[in-house]
Short mmCIF file of C-alpha atoms in Angstrom, two decimals:
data_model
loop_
_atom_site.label_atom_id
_atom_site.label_comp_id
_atom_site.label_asym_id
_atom_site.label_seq_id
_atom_site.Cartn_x
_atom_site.Cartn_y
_atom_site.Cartn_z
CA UNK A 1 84.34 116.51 71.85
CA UNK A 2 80.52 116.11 71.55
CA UNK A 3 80.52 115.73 68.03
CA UNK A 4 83.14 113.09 68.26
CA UNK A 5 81.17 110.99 70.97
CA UNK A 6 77.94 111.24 68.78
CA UNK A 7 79.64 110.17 65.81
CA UNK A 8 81.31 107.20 67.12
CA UNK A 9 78.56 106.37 69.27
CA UNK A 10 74.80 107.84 68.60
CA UNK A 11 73.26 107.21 71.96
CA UNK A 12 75.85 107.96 74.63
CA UNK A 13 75.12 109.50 77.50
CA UNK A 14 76.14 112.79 77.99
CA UNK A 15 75.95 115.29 80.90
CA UNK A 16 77.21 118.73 81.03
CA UNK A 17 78.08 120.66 84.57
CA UNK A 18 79.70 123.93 85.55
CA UNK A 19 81.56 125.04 88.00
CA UNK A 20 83.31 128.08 89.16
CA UNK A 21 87.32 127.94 90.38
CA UNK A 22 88.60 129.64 92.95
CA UNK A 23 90.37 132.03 90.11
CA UNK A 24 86.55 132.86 89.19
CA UNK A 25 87.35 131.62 85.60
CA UNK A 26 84.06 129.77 85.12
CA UNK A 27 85.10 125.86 83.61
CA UNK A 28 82.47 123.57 81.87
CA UNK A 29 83.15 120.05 82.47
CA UNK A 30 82.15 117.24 80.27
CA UNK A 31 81.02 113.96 81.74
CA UNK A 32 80.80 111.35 78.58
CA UNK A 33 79.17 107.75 79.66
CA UNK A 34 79.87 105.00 77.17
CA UNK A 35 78.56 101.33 77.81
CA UNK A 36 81.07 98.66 76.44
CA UNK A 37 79.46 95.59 75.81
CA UNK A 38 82.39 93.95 74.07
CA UNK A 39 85.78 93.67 73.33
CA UNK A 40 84.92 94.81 69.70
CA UNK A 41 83.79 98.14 71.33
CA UNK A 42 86.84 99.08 72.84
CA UNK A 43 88.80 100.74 69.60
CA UNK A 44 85.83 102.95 69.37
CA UNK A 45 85.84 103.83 73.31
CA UNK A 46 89.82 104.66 73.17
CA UNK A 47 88.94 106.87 70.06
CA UNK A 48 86.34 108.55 72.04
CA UNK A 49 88.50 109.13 75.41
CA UNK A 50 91.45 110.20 73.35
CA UNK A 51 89.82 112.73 70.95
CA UNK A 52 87.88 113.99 74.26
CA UNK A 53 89.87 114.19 76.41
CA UNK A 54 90.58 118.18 76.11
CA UNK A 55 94.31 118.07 75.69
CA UNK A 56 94.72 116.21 78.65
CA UNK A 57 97.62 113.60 78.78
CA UNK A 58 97.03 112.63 81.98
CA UNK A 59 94.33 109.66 82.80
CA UNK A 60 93.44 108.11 85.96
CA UNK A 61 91.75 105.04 85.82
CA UNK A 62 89.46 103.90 88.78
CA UNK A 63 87.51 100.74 88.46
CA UNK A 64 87.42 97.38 90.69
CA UNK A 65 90.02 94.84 90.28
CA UNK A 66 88.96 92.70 86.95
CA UNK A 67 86.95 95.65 85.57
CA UNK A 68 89.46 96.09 82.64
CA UNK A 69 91.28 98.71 83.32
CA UNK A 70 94.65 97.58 81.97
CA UNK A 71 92.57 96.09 79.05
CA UNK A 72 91.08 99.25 78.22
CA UNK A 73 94.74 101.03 78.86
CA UNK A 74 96.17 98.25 76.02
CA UNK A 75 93.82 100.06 73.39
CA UNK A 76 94.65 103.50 74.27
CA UNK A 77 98.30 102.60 73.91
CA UNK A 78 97.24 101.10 70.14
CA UNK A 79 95.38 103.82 69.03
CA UNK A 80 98.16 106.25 70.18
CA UNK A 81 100.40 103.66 67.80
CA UNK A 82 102.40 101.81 69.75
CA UNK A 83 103.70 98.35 68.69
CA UNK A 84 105.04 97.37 71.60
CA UNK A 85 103.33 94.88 73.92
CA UNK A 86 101.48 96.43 76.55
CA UNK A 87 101.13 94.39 79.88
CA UNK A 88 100.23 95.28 83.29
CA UNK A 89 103.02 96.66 85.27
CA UNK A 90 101.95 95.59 88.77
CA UNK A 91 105.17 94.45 89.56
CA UNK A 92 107.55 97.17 87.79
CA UNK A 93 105.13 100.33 88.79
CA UNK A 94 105.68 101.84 85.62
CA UNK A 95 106.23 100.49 82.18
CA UNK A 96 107.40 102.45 79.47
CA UNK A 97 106.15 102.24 75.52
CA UNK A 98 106.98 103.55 72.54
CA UNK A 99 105.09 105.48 69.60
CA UNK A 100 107.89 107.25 67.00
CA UNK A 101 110.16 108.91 69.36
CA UNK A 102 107.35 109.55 72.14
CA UNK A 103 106.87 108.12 75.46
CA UNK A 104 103.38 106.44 76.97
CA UNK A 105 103.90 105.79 80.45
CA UNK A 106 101.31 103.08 82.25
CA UNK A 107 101.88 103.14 86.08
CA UNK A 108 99.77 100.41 88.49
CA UNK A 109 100.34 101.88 91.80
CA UNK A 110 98.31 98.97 93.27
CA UNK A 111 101.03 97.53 95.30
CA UNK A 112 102.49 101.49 96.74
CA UNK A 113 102.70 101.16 100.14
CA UNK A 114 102.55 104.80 100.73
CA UNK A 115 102.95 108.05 98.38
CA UNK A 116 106.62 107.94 99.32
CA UNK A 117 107.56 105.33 97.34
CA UNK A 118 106.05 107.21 94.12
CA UNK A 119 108.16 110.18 95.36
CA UNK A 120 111.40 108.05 96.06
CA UNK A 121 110.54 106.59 92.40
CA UNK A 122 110.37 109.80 90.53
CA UNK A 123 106.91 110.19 89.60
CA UNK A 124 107.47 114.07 88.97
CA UNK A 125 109.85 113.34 85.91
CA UNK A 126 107.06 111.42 84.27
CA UNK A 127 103.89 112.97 84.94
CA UNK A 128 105.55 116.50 83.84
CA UNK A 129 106.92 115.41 80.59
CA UNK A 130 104.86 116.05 78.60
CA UNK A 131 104.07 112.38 77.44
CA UNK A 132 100.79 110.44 78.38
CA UNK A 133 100.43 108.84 81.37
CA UNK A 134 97.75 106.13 81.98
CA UNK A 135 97.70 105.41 86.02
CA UNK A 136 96.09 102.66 87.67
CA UNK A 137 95.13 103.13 91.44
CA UNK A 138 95.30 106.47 91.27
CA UNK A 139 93.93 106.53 94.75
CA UNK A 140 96.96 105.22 95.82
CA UNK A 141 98.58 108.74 95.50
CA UNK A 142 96.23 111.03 96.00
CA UNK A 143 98.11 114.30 96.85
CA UNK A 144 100.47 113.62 94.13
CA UNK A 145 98.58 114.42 91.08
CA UNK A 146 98.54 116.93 88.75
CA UNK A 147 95.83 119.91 88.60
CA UNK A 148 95.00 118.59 85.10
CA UNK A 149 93.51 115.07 84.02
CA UNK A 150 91.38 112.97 82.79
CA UNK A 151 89.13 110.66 84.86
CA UNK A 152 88.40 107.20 83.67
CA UNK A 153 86.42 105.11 85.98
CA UNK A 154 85.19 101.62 84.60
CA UNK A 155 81.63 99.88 86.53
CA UNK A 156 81.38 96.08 85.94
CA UNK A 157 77.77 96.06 85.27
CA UNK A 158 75.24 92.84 86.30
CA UNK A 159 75.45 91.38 82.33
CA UNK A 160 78.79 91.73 82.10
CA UNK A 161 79.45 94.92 80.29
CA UNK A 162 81.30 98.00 81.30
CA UNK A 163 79.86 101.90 81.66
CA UNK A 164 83.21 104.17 81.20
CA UNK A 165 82.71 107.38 82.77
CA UNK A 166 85.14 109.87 81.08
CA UNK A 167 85.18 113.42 83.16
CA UNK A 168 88.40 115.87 82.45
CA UNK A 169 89.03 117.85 85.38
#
């Protein structure tokens, strides 16, 4: 993953922690910063959370509203090779797209009332099939997600630009 980040980007900010499970299986975790200063940097950020992301097909996204979240979810999805249209699914919860005969799922949980209504939806079926999953307001559903992931949280900075903190848990 390193030598992806320093290739696509020279100067990123890297930082490197440990920590030990309860299993005593010590884990190192990778914490990759990227600043985004435009649109034109964003096939080059998906590259880098893809190809880093440790295997992991599940990303939470955390980030303001406006930060770019489903912006930065809409060039995942086209680096993965999807030619469908990618929107936000605010209203639907989940939309569905298609690469071959694979699955992305992008869920806004934004509007969830409670972690219920993620239950009463199925969220289980999707998060456990194997396909990726790009989730917006992950807060909303705290004790519903998986023991594996990738972080993605997205800071509107004063000029404008974006830092993209990329941890896999």
């Amino acid at each position: 993953m390193l030598n992806a980040v320093k290739h696509l980007f020279g100067a990123v900010h890297i930082a490197v922690r440990s920590f030990i499970p309860q299993d005593d299986k010590p884990q190192i975790f990778i914490k990759v910063l990227i600043t985004v200063q435009s649109l034109q940097d964003l096939p080059s950020t998906a590259e880098a959370i893809i190809t880093g992301s440790a295997n992991n097909r599940i990303f939470l996204f955390y980030g303001d509203m406006g930060a770019g979240k489903t912006t930065l979810i809409k060039e995942l999805c086209s680096f993965l090779g999807t030619n469908d249209v990618v929107t936000s699914p605010t209203f639907s919860i989940v939309n569905e797209y298609q690469v071959g005969k694979e699955s992305i799922y992008h869920f806004d949980f934004y509007r969830l009332k409670n972690q219920t209504e993620a239950l009463d939806m199925g969220y289980e079926e999707y998060f456990y099939a194997g396909a990726y999953c790009f989730i917006e307001w992950p807060e909303r559903i705290p004790d519903l997600l998986p023991a594996h992931y990738s972080n993605v949280r997205i800071t509107v900075a004063g000029d404008g630009s974006r830092l993209v903190q990329i941890e896999n848990i």
